[in-house]
Tab-separated table of N, CA and C and ligand atoms in Angstrom:
chain	number	residue	atom	x	y	z
A	1	LEU	N	115.389	102.766	102.344
A	1	LEU	CA	114.610	101.816	103.139
A	1	LEU	C	114.179	102.460	104.468
A	2	VAL	N	115.083	103.260	105.033
A	2	VAL	CA	114.737	103.971	106.282
A	2	VAL	C	113.562	104.916	106.051
A	3	GLN	N	113.585	105.610	104.922
A	3	GLN	CA	112.463	106.526	104.644
A	3	GLN	C	111.149	105.768	104.535
A	4	ALA	N	111.193	104.593	103.943
A	4	ALA	CA	109.985	103.769	103.843
A	4	ALA	C	109.504	103.350	105.226
A	5	ALA	N	110.441	103.018	106.111
A	5	ALA	CA	110.069	102.614	107.477
A	5	ALA	C	109.470	103.794	108.245
A	6	ILE	N	110.052	104.967	108.052
A	6	ILE	CA	109.529	106.168	108.728
A	6	ILE	C	108.112	106.466	108.245
A	7	LYS	N	107.899	106.295	106.959
A	7	LYS	CA	106.557	106.534	106.394
A	7	LYS	C	105.573	105.473	106.901
A	8	ALA	N	106.008	104.217	106.931
A	8	ALA	CA	105.132	103.132	107.400
A	8	ALA	C	104.724	103.350	108.853
A	9	ARG	N	105.622	103.941	109.612
A	9	ARG	CA	105.332	104.209	111.037
A	9	ARG	C	104.093	105.074	111.217
A	10	GLU	N	103.824	105.927	110.259
A	10	GLU	CA	102.671	106.838	110.373
A	10	GLU	C	101.351	106.069	110.452
A	11	ASN	N	101.331	104.841	109.957
A	11	ASN	CA	100.096	104.051	109.980
A	11	ASN	C	99.960	103.210	111.247
A	12	ALA	N	100.912	103.307	112.155
A	12	ALA	CA	100.872	102.475	113.366
A	12	ALA	C	99.555	102.655	114.107
A	13	VAL	N	99.064	101.534	114.635
A	13	VAL	CA	97.846	101.548	115.451
A	13	VAL	C	98.304	101.248	116.865
A	14	ALA	N	98.637	102.295	117.607
A	14	ALA	CA	99.259	102.107	118.915
A	14	ALA	C	98.592	102.984	119.977
A	15	PRO	N	97.256	102.819	120.154
A	15	PRO	CA	96.556	103.678	121.113
A	15	PRO	C	96.906	103.352	122.564
A	16	PHE	N	97.444	102.154	122.811
A	16	PHE	CA	97.733	101.757	124.190
A	16	PHE	C	99.122	102.215	124.614
A	17	SER	N	100.121	101.855	123.836
A	17	SER	CA	101.491	102.227	124.216
A	17	SER	C	101.877	103.617	123.717
A	18	LYS	N	101.215	104.078	122.674
A	18	LYS	CA	101.604	105.324	121.981
A	18	LYS	C	103.011	105.226	121.380
A	19	TYR	N	103.532	104.029	121.299
A	19	TYR	CA	104.879	103.811	120.756
A	19	TYR	C	104.721	103.272	119.341
A	20	LYS	N	104.911	104.175	118.390
A	20	LYS	CA	104.693	103.799	116.990
A	20	LYS	C	105.984	103.282	116.367
A	21	VAL	N	105.835	102.209	115.611
A	21	VAL	CA	106.988	101.589	114.959
A	21	VAL	C	106.659	101.366	113.488
A	22	GLY	N	107.629	101.616	112.638
A	22	GLY	CA	107.483	101.318	111.216
A	22	GLY	C	108.603	100.400	110.766
A	23	ALA	N	108.304	99.546	109.801
A	23	ALA	CA	109.332	98.644	109.272
A	23	ALA	C	109.212	98.585	107.757
A	24	ALA	N	110.341	98.400	107.111
A	24	ALA	CA	110.364	98.223	105.657
A	24	ALA	C	111.354	97.101	105.351
A	25	LEU	N	110.849	96.079	104.677
A	25	LEU	CA	111.626	94.863	104.399
A	25	LEU	C	111.865	94.778	102.903
A	26	ARG	N	113.127	94.637	102.529
A	26	ARG	CA	113.473	94.583	101.095
A	26	ARG	C	113.683	93.143	100.651
A	27	THR	N	113.075	92.784	99.525
A	27	THR	CA	113.272	91.445	98.960
A	27	THR	C	114.551	91.433	98.120
A	28	ALA	N	114.968	90.209	97.768
A	28	ALA	CA	116.166	90.065	96.932
A	28	ALA	C	115.971	90.742	95.589
A	29	ALA	N	114.719	90.820	95.130
A	29	ALA	CA	114.446	91.466	93.839
A	29	ALA	C	114.300	92.982	93.970
A	30	GLY	N	114.358	93.487	95.197
A	30	GLY	CA	114.327	94.931	95.397
A	30	GLY	C	112.974	95.513	95.759
A	31	LYS	N	111.984	94.653	95.901
A	31	LYS	CA	110.668	95.157	96.287
A	31	LYS	C	110.638	95.404	97.805
A	32	VAL	N	109.866	96.381	98.217
A	32	VAL	CA	109.812	96.723	99.640
A	32	VAL	C	108.405	96.483	100.193
A	33	TYR	N	108.354	95.762	101.305
A	33	TYR	CA	107.096	95.523	102.022
A	33	TYR	C	107.135	96.277	103.340
A	34	ASN	N	106.064	96.999	103.605
A	34	ASN	CA	106.023	97.845	104.793
A	34	ASN	C	105.208	97.187	105.895
A	35	GLY	N	105.474	97.620	107.117
A	35	GLY	CA	104.665	97.183	108.246
A	35	GLY	C	104.680	98.231	109.333
A	36	CYS	N	103.650	98.201	110.166
A	36	CYS	CA	103.604	99.058	111.354
A	36	CYS	C	103.054	98.206	112.488
A	37	ASN	N	103.272	98.614	113.726
A	37	ASN	CA	102.700	97.832	114.817
A	37	ASN	C	101.199	98.061	114.889
A	38	VAL	N	100.503	96.990	115.243
A	38	VAL	CA	99.048	97.031	115.375
A	38	VAL	C	98.700	96.468	116.753
A	39	GLU	N	98.222	97.345	117.620
A	39	GLU	CA	97.872	96.923	118.978
A	39	GLU	C	96.398	96.547	119.062
A	40	ASN	N	96.035	95.970	120.175
A	40	ASN	CA	94.697	95.418	120.327
A	40	ASN	C	94.348	95.430	121.805
A	41	CYS	N	93.054	95.478	122.122
A	41	CYS	CA	92.642	95.696	123.512
A	41	CYS	C	92.966	94.536	124.438
A	42	THR	N	93.284	93.378	123.893
A	42	THR	CA	93.753	92.294	124.767
A	42	THR	C	95.242	92.472	125.089
A	43	TYR	N	95.871	93.431	124.436
A	43	TYR	CA	97.321	93.676	124.522
A	43	TYR	C	98.127	92.528	123.908
A	44	GLY	N	97.820	91.301	124.341
A	44	GLY	CA	98.629	90.147	123.944
A	44	GLY	C	98.588	89.842	122.458
A	45	LEU	N	97.567	90.318	121.779
A	45	LEU	CA	97.470	90.037	120.341
A	45	LEU	C	98.162	91.087	119.486
A	46	THR	N	98.809	92.014	120.130
A	46	THR	CA	99.571	93.040	119.406
A	46	THR	C	100.588	92.399	118.468
A	47	VAL	N	100.727	92.988	117.300
A	47	VAL	CA	101.731	92.495	116.346
A	47	VAL	C	102.715	93.623	116.056
A	48	CYS	N	103.982	93.282	116.111
A	48	CYS	CA	105.039	94.272	115.875
A	48	CYS	C	105.135	94.632	114.391
A	49	ALA	N	105.700	95.807	114.142
A	49	ALA	CA	105.876	96.304	112.782
A	49	ALA	C	106.698	95.334	111.923
A	50	GLU	N	107.740	94.766	112.517
A	50	GLU	CA	108.617	93.871	111.758
A	50	GLU	C	107.837	92.653	111.260
A	51	ARG	N	106.997	92.106	112.157
A	51	ARG	CA	106.238	90.916	111.769
A	51	ARG	C	105.166	91.240	110.750
A	52	VAL	N	104.554	92.408	110.858
A	52	VAL	CA	103.552	92.783	109.860
A	52	VAL	C	104.220	92.863	108.487
A	53	ALA	N	105.380	93.468	108.416
A	53	ALA	CA	106.095	93.566	107.131
A	53	ALA	C	106.474	92.175	106.623
A	54	LEU	N	107.020	91.366	107.514
A	54	LEU	CA	107.483	90.038	107.102
A	54	LEU	C	106.316	89.148	106.675
A	55	LEU	N	105.257	89.127	107.468
A	55	LEU	CA	104.139	88.235	107.136
A	55	LEU	C	103.435	88.692	105.875
A	56	SER	N	103.373	89.997	105.659
A	56	SER	CA	102.717	90.436	104.430
A	56	SER	C	103.569	90.085	103.215
A	57	ALA	N	104.887	90.151	103.360
A	57	ALA	CA	105.764	89.754	102.250
A	57	ALA	C	105.642	88.245	101.978
A	58	LEU	N	105.644	87.462	103.047
A	58	LEU	CA	105.506	86.003	102.870
A	58	LEU	C	104.169	85.659	102.233
A	59	ALA	N	103.114	86.361	102.688
A	59	ALA	CA	101.777	86.094	102.137
A	59	ALA	C	101.691	86.480	100.673
A	60	ALA	N	102.544	87.405	100.247
A	60	ALA	CA	102.578	87.799	98.831
A	60	ALA	C	103.445	86.849	98.016
A	61	GLY	N	104.025	85.855	98.682
A	61	GLY	CA	104.799	84.852	97.958
A	61	GLY	C	106.300	85.078	97.981
A	62	GLU	N	106.744	86.129	98.663
A	62	GLU	CA	108.177	86.419	98.707
A	62	GLU	C	108.888	85.434	99.636
A	63	ARG	N	110.118	85.079	99.273
A	63	ARG	CA	110.860	84.137	100.104
A	63	ARG	C	112.313	84.543	100.324
A	64	GLU	N	112.787	85.560	99.610
A	64	GLU	CA	114.196	85.953	99.787
A	64	GLU	C	114.298	87.427	100.107
A	65	PHE	N	115.067	87.712	101.153
A	65	PHE	CA	115.136	89.077	101.660
A	65	PHE	C	116.580	89.489	101.915
A	66	THR	N	116.814	90.779	101.815
A	66	THR	CA	118.182	91.259	102.006
A	66	THR	C	118.340	92.224	103.169
A	67	ALA	N	117.295	92.983	103.483
A	67	ALA	CA	117.481	94.031	104.499
A	67	ALA	C	116.142	94.457	105.086
A	68	ILE	N	116.216	94.919	106.327
A	68	ILE	CA	115.029	95.515	106.958
A	68	ILE	C	115.455	96.795	107.664
A	69	ALA	N	114.587	97.795	107.606
A	69	ALA	CA	114.786	99.018	108.385
A	69	ALA	C	113.617	99.142	109.350
A	70	VAL	N	113.925	99.616	110.548
A	70	VAL	CA	112.911	99.792	111.594
A	70	VAL	C	113.023	101.211	112.124
A	71	ALA	N	111.891	101.899	112.202
A	71	ALA	CA	111.910	103.299	112.637
A	71	ALA	C	111.070	103.499	113.883
A	72	THR	N	111.640	104.214	114.845
A	72	THR	CA	110.930	104.541	116.084
A	72	THR	C	111.232	105.994	116.449
A	73	GLN	N	110.339	106.550	117.280
A	73	GLN	CA	110.612	107.892	117.790
A	73	GLN	C	111.153	107.739	119.199
A	74	SER	N	112.461	107.682	119.298
A	74	SER	CA	113.107	107.454	120.590
A	74	SER	C	114.516	108.022	120.476
A	75	ASP	N	115.120	108.321	121.622
A	75	ASP	CA	116.475	108.891	121.573
A	75	ASP	C	117.427	107.929	120.879
A	76	GLU	N	117.370	106.679	121.305
A	76	GLU	CA	118.138	105.627	120.631
A	76	GLU	C	117.165	104.835	119.769
A	77	PRO	N	117.526	104.527	118.541
A	77	PRO	CA	116.621	103.728	117.708
A	77	PRO	C	116.253	102.423	118.412
A	78	GLY	N	114.956	102.076	118.356
A	78	GLY	CA	114.493	100.869	119.043
A	78	GLY	C	114.990	99.607	118.354
A	79	THR	N	115.215	98.568	119.152
A	79	THR	CA	115.678	97.299	118.575
A	79	THR	C	114.541	96.266	118.583
A	80	PRO	N	114.540	95.368	117.618
A	80	PRO	CA	113.443	94.395	117.504
A	80	PRO	C	113.352	93.473	118.720
A	81	CYS	N	112.142	93.067	119.042
A	81	CYS	CA	111.932	92.145	120.165
A	81	CYS	C	112.422	90.735	119.793
A	82	GLY	N	112.543	89.892	120.794
A	82	GLY	CA	113.051	88.539	120.576
A	82	GLY	C	112.249	87.719	119.572
A	83	PRO	N	110.917	87.642	119.734
A	83	PRO	CA	110.140	86.860	118.755
A	83	PRO	C	110.330	87.347	117.324
A	84	CYS	N	110.416	88.646	117.111
A	84	CYS	CA	110.649	89.155	115.745
A	84	CYS	C	112.030	88.743	115.249
A	85	ARG	N	113.007	88.755	116.133
A	85	ARG	CA	114.355	88.330	115.718
A	85	ARG	C	114.334	86.871	115.270
A	86	GLN	N	113.618	86.036	116.027
A	86	GLN	CA	113.535	84.623	115.649
A	86	GLN	C	112.878	84.466	114.278
A	87	LEU	N	111.764	85.150	114.078
A	87	LEU	CA	111.058	85.005	112.794
A	87	LEU	C	111.878	85.559	111.636
A	88	MET	N	112.523	86.700	111.861
A	88	MET	CA	113.363	87.258	110.785
A	88	MET	C	114.486	86.289	110.455
A	89	TRP	N	115.060	85.686	111.497
A	89	TRP	CA	116.138	84.726	111.242
A	89	TRP	C	115.639	83.553	110.409
A	90	GLU	N	114.496	83.026	110.797
A	90	GLU	CA	113.968	81.858	110.097
A	90	GLU	C	113.645	82.139	108.636
A	91	TYR	N	113.084	83.300	108.374
A	91	TYR	CA	112.580	83.559	107.020
A	91	TYR	C	113.489	84.465	106.188
A	92	CYS	N	114.380	85.171	106.815
A	92	CYS	CA	115.222	86.126	106.072
A	92	CYS	C	116.698	85.768	106.136
A	93	GLY	N	117.107	84.945	107.117
A	93	GLY	CA	118.527	84.662	107.265
A	93	GLY	C	119.269	85.882	107.796
A	94	ASP	N	120.533	85.940	107.474
A	94	ASP	CA	121.401	86.959	108.096
A	94	ASP	C	121.324	88.292	107.349
A	95	ILE	N	120.159	88.925	107.378
A	95	ILE	CA	119.954	90.176	106.626
A	95	ILE	C	120.578	91.370	107.352
A	96	ASP	N	120.676	92.460	106.611
A	96	ASP	CA	121.101	93.735	107.195
A	96	ASP	C	119.921	94.356	107.923
A	97	VAL	N	120.182	94.839	109.120
A	97	VAL	CA	119.135	95.464	109.937
A	97	VAL	C	119.563	96.899	110.231
A	98	THR	N	118.775	97.852	109.784
A	98	THR	CA	119.055	99.259	110.096
A	98	THR	C	117.980	99.762	111.038
A	99	LEU	N	118.422	100.265	112.172
A	99	LEU	CA	117.506	100.839	113.157
A	99	LEU	C	117.644	102.345	113.083
A	100	ALA	N	116.506	103.038	113.040
A	100	ALA	CA	116.548	104.491	112.829
A	100	ALA	C	115.586	105.178	113.792
A	101	ASN	N	115.967	106.373	114.229
A	101	ASN	CA	114.972	107.191	114.914
A	101	ASN	C	114.581	108.337	113.974
A	102	LEU	N	113.784	109.257	114.469
A	102	LEU	CA	113.254	110.288	113.575
A	102	LEU	C	114.156	111.514	113.500
A	103	THR	N	115.262	111.489	114.252
A	103	THR	CA	116.162	112.643	114.224
A	103	THR	C	117.483	112.318	113.543
A	104	GLY	N	117.493	111.243	112.777
A	104	GLY	CA	118.673	110.975	111.948
A	104	GLY	C	119.658	109.977	112.495
A	105	LYS	N	119.386	109.433	113.698
A	105	LYS	CA	120.304	108.391	114.204
A	105	LYS	C	120.054	107.083	113.486
A	106	ARG	N	121.139	106.418	113.119
A	106	ARG	CA	121.057	105.132	112.425
A	106	ARG	C	122.025	104.167	113.088
A	107	VAL	N	121.562	102.938	113.323
A	107	VAL	CA	122.445	101.889	113.823
A	107	VAL	C	122.274	100.696	112.912
A	108	GLU	N	123.405	100.122	112.479
A	108	GLU	CA	123.332	99.009	111.533
A	108	GLU	C	123.892	97.736	112.154
A	109	TYR	N	123.202	96.647	111.909
A	109	TYR	CA	123.631	95.334	112.389
A	109	TYR	C	123.420	94.301	111.294
A	110	LYS	N	124.146	93.214	111.392
A	110	LYS	CA	123.699	91.983	110.748
A	110	LYS	C	122.756	91.313	111.748
A	111	LEU	N	121.751	90.619	111.243
A	111	LEU	CA	120.799	89.992	112.171
A	111	LEU	C	121.510	89.017	113.111
A	112	SER	N	122.548	88.346	112.623
A	112	SER	CA	123.255	87.367	113.465
A	112	SER	C	123.916	88.025	114.677
A	113	THR	N	124.184	89.326	114.597
A	113	THR	CA	124.739	90.036	115.756
A	113	THR	C	123.647	90.279	116.797
A	114	LEU	N	122.443	90.599	116.300
A	114	LEU	CA	121.332	90.843	117.224
A	114	LEU	C	120.766	89.537	117.779
A	115	PHE	N	121.012	88.444	117.051
A	115	PHE	CA	120.362	87.168	117.398
A	115	PHE	C	121.394	86.057	117.228
A	116	PRO	N	122.356	85.991	118.152
A	116	PRO	CA	123.555	85.185	117.913
A	116	PRO	C	123.397	83.675	118.034
A	117	HIS	N	122.461	83.189	118.802
A	117	HIS	CA	122.351	81.732	118.971
A	117	HIS	C	120.931	81.299	118.649
A	118	PRO	N	120.579	81.325	117.372
A	118	PRO	CA	119.185	81.082	117.013
A	118	PRO	C	118.766	79.634	117.199
A	119	PHE	N	117.488	79.473	117.400
A	119	PHE	CA	116.893	78.139	117.339
A	119	PHE	C	116.703	77.824	115.864
A	120	ASN	N	117.325	76.741	115.392
A	120	ASN	CA	117.223	76.355	113.991
A	120	ASN	C	116.572	74.986	113.904
A	121	PHE	N	115.422	74.945	113.322
A	121	PHE	CA	114.775	73.652	113.109
A	121	PHE	C	113.929	73.819	111.861
A	122	CYS	N	114.594	73.885	110.729
A	122	CYS	CA	113.874	74.197	109.498
A	122	CYS	C	113.869	72.971	108.611
A	123	PRO	N	112.690	72.593	108.129
A	123	PRO	CA	112.609	71.438	107.221
A	123	PRO	C	113.335	71.724	105.912
A	124	GLU	N	113.797	70.655	105.284
A	124	GLU	CA	114.401	70.808	103.950
A	124	GLU	C	113.308	71.268	102.984
A	125	ASP	N	113.683	72.082	102.032
A	125	ASP	CA	112.698	72.538	101.032
A	125	ASP	C	112.267	71.370	100.156
B	1	LIG	N1	106.963	96.967	118.863
B	1	LIG	C1	107.245	96.840	117.539
B	1	LIG	O1	106.382	97.083	116.679
B	1	LIG	N2	108.486	96.449	117.181
B	1	LIG	C2	109.493	96.228	118.063
B	1	LIG	O2	110.594	95.925	117.643
B	1	LIG	C3	109.263	96.343	119.507
B	1	LIG	C4	107.877	96.654	119.927
B	1	LIG	C5	105.645	97.480	119.247
B	1	LIG	C6	104.741	96.550	119.973
B	1	LIG	C7	103.841	97.520	120.713
B	1	LIG	O3	102.799	97.937	119.856
B	1	LIG	C8	104.732	98.707	120.983
B	1	LIG	O4	105.828	98.590	120.102
B	1	LIG	C9	105.224	98.820	122.398
B	1	LIG	O5	105.822	97.665	122.810
């Protein structure tokens, strides 16, 4: 999954920050959806790699997920922003989160560790 995230990072559209991020989200059935950050000249409409992966999986009809890997080029692997943590919690539950840099560092969390007091307001299915 980390290799998929590293590969997805290559497609990042980050001309403003130059900070490229890749994400790879695994479904319960084992399929992997990739994402990269996509920036925009208003800055505010930028979408993170994690959300691109998640929204593309949801748009493809996926609803159950087990793990996400996120890849950045930084000394310490980058951690997901707050809004991405909220969305991952809502749609993925307590998945495994692996953060990786390009030199082999890996940090593993359960999402509940990164996002301990979530806002929960989900309608019954
Ligand atoms: N970014 C992500 O794609 N994922 C994160 O977890 C944090 C930030 C992106 C947004 C922006 O394009 C760039 O990284 C710098 O903030």
